CSV table of C-alpha atoms in Angstrom, one decimal:
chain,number,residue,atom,x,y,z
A,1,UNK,CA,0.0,0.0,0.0
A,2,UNK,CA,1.3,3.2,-1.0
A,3,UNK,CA,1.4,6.2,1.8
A,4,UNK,CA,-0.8,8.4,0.4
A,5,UNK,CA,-3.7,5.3,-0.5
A,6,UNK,CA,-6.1,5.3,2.3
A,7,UNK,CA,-6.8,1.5,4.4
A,8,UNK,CA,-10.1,-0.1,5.0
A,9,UNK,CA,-9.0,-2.0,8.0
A,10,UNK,CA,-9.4,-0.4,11.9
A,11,UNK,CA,-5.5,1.4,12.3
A,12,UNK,CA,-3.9,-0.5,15.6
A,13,UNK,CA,-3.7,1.4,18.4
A,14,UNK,CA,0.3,1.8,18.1
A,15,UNK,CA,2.5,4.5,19.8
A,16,UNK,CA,3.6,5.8,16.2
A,17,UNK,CA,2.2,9.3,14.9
A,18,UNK,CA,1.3,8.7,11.4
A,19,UNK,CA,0.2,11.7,10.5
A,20,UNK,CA,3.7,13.4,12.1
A,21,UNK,CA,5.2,10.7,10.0
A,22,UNK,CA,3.7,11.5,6.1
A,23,UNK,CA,4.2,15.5,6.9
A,24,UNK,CA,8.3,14.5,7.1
A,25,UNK,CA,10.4,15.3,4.6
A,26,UNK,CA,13.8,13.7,3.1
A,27,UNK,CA,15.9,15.5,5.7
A,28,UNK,CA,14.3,15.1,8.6
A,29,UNK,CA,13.8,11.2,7.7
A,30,UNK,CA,17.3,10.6,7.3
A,31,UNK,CA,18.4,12.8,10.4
A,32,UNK,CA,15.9,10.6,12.3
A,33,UNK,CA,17.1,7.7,10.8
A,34,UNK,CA,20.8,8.9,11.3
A,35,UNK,CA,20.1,9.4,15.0
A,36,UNK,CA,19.8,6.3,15.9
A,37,UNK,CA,23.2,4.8,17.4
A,38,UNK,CA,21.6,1.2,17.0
A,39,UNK,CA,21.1,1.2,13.3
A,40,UNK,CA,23.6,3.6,12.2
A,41,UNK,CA,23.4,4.4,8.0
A,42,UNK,CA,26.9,4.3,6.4
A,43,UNK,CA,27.5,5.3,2.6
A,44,UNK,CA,28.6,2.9,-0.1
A,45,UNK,CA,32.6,4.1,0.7
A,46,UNK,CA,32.1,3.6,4.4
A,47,UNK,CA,30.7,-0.1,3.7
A,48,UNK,CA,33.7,-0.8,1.0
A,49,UNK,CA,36.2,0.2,3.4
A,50,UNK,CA,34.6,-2.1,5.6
A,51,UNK,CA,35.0,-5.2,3.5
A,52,UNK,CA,31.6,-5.4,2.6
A,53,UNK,CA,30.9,-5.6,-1.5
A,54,UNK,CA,27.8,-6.0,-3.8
A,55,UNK,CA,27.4,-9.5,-4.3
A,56,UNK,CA,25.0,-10.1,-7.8
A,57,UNK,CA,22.3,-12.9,-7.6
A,58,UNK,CA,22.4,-16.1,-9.8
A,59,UNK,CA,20.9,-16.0,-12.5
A,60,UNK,CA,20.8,-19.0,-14.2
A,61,UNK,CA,21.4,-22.7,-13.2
A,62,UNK,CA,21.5,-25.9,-15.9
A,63,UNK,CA,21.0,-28.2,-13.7
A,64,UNK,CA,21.3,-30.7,-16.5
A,65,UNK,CA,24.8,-29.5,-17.1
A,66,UNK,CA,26.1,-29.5,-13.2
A,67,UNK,CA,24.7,-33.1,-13.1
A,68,UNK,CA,26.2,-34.0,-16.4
A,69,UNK,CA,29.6,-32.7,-15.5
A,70,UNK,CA,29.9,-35.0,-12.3
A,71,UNK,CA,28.4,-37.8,-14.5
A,72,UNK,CA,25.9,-38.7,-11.9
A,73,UNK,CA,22.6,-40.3,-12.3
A,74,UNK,CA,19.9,-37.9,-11.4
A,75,UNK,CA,18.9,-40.2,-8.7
A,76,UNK,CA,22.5,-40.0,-7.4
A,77,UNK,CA,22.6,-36.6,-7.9
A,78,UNK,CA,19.0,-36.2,-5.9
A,79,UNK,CA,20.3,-38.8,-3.1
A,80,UNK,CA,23.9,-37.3,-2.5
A,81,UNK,CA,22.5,-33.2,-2.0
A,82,UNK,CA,19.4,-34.1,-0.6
A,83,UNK,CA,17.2,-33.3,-3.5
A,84,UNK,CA,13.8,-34.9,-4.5
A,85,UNK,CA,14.1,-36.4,-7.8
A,86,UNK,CA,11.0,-35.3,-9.5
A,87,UNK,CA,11.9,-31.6,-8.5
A,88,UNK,CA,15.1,-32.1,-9.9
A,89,UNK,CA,13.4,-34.0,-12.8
A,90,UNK,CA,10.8,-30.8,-13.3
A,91,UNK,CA,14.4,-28.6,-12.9
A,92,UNK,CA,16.3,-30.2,-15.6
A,93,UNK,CA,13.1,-30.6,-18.1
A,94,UNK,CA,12.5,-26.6,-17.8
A,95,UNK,CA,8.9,-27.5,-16.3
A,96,UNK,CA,10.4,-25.5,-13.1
A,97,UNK,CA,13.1,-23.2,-12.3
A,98,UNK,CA,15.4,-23.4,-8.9
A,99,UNK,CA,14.6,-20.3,-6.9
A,100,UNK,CA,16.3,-18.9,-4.1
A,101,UNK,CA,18.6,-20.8,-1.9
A,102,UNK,CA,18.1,-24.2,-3.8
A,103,UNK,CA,19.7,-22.0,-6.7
A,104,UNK,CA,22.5,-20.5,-4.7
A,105,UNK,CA,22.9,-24.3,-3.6
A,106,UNK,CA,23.3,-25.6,-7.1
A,107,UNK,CA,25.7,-22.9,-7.9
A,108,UNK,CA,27.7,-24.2,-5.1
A,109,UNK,CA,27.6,-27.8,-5.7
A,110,UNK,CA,28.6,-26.8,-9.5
A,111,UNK,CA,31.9,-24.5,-8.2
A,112,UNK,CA,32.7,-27.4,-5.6
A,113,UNK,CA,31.1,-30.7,-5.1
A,114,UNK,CA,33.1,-32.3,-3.2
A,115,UNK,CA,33.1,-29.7,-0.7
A,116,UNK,CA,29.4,-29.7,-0.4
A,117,UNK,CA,28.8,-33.5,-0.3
A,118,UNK,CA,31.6,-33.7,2.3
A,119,UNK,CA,29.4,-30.8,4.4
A,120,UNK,CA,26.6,-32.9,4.2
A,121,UNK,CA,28.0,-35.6,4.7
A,122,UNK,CA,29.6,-33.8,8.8
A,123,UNK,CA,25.7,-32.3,8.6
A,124,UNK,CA,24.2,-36.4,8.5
A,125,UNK,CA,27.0,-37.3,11.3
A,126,UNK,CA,25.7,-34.5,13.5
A,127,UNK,CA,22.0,-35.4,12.9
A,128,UNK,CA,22.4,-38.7,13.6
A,129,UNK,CA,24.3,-38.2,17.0
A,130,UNK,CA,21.9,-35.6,18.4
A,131,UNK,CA,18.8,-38.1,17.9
A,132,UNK,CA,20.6,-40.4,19.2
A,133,UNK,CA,21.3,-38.1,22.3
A,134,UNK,CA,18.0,-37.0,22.6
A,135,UNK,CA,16.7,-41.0,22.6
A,136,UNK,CA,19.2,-41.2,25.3
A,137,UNK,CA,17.8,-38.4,27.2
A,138,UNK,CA,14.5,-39.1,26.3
A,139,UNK,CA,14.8,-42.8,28.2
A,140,UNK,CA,16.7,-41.7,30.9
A,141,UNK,CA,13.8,-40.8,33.3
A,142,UNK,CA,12.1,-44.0,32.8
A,143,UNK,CA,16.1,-45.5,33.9
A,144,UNK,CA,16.0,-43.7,37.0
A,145,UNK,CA,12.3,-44.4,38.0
A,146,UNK,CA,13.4,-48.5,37.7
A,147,UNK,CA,16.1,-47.3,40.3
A,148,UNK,CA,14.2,-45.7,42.9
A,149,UNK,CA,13.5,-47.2,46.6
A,150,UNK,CA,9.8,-46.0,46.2
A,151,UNK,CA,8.8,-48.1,43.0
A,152,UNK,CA,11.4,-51.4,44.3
A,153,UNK,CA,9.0,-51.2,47.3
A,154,UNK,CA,6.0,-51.1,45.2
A,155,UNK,CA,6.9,-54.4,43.1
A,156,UNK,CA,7.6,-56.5,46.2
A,157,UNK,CA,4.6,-55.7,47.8
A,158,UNK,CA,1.8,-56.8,45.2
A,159,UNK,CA,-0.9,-56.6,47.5
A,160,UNK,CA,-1.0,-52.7,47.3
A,161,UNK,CA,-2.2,-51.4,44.2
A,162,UNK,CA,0.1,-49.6,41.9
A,163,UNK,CA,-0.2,-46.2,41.2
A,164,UNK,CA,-1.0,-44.9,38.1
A,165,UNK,CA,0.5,-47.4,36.2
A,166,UNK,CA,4.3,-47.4,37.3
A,167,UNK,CA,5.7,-50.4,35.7
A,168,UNK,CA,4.8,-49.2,32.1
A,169,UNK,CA,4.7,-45.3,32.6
A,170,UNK,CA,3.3,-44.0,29.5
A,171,UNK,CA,5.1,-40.3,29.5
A,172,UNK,CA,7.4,-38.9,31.0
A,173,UNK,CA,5.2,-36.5,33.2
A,174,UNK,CA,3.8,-40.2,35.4
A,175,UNK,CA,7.9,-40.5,36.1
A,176,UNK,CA,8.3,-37.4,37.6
A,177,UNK,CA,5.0,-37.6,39.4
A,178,UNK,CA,5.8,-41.0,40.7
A,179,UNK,CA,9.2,-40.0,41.5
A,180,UNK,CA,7.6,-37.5,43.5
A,181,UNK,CA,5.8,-39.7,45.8
């Protein structure tokens, strides 16, 4: 919506003066805008001198051609960078176009391949550790709760009825409520 179009939904009861807002002009926007230690505005030569450049976006990917020039299958391909073969299928037949990061990807996997895969590769190592950490974690309540003096007592004595279902607890809130007990 442009500034000057008017809205047809209730305005939100915010702390911000629009009507102060639309009556400032260039100068007092940027003075504003340059008054703000937080979010300071720097000119092209102060950003060049700070390393940072104009980087140009992609603008084409043959998809057909990166996968050509490893001389993979394109279910290799698909399987080794984690794409879904009909997508990459739909890519290489000009049905669809890479967009965005899956683009910048390609471009990537096309300048270095073996870089990528062996990143993916680390990436799958990590994954597979942290599950199994969080399996680990994630059954060591129901460890502790076999362990405790409170539920021992309760299997010996068989003529007391169990609470809540203690020998099979069904989530980890019964544990902690039994281990309260």
């Amino acid at each position: 919506m442009k500034m000057n179009e008017v809205s047809t939904t209730p305005k939100s009861k915010s702390k911000t003066d629009w009507d102060k807002l639309r009556k400032m002009t260039n100068k007092e926007i940027a003075e504003a805008a340059n008054s703000d230690p937080d979010a300071p505005l720097y000119s092209k030569e102060k950003l060049k001198s700070m390393g940072f450049k104009r980087v140009n976006p992609i603008q084409e990917v043959d998809v057909k051609f990166i996968r050509g020039k490893l001389e993979m299958s394109q279910e290799e391909f698909a399987q080794i960078f984690g794409f879904n073969k009909r997508t990459l299928e739909g890519w290489e037949q000009n049905r669809r176009k890479p967009m965005g990061a899956a683009k910048l990807f390609l471009k990537l996997i096309e300048i270095n391949p073996e870089a990528v895969a062996q990143a993916l590769e680390k990436l799958q190592n990590i994954e597979e550790r942290s599950c199994n950490l969080v399996k680990e974690i994630d059954a060591l309540p129901k460890k502790l709760l076999w362990k405790t003096p409170s539920f021992k007592s309760q299997r010996k004595d068989s003529a007391r009825p169990p609470k809540k279902n203690l020998k099979n607890p069904n989530t980890n809130e019964d544990i902690y409520k039994s281990l309260k007990d």
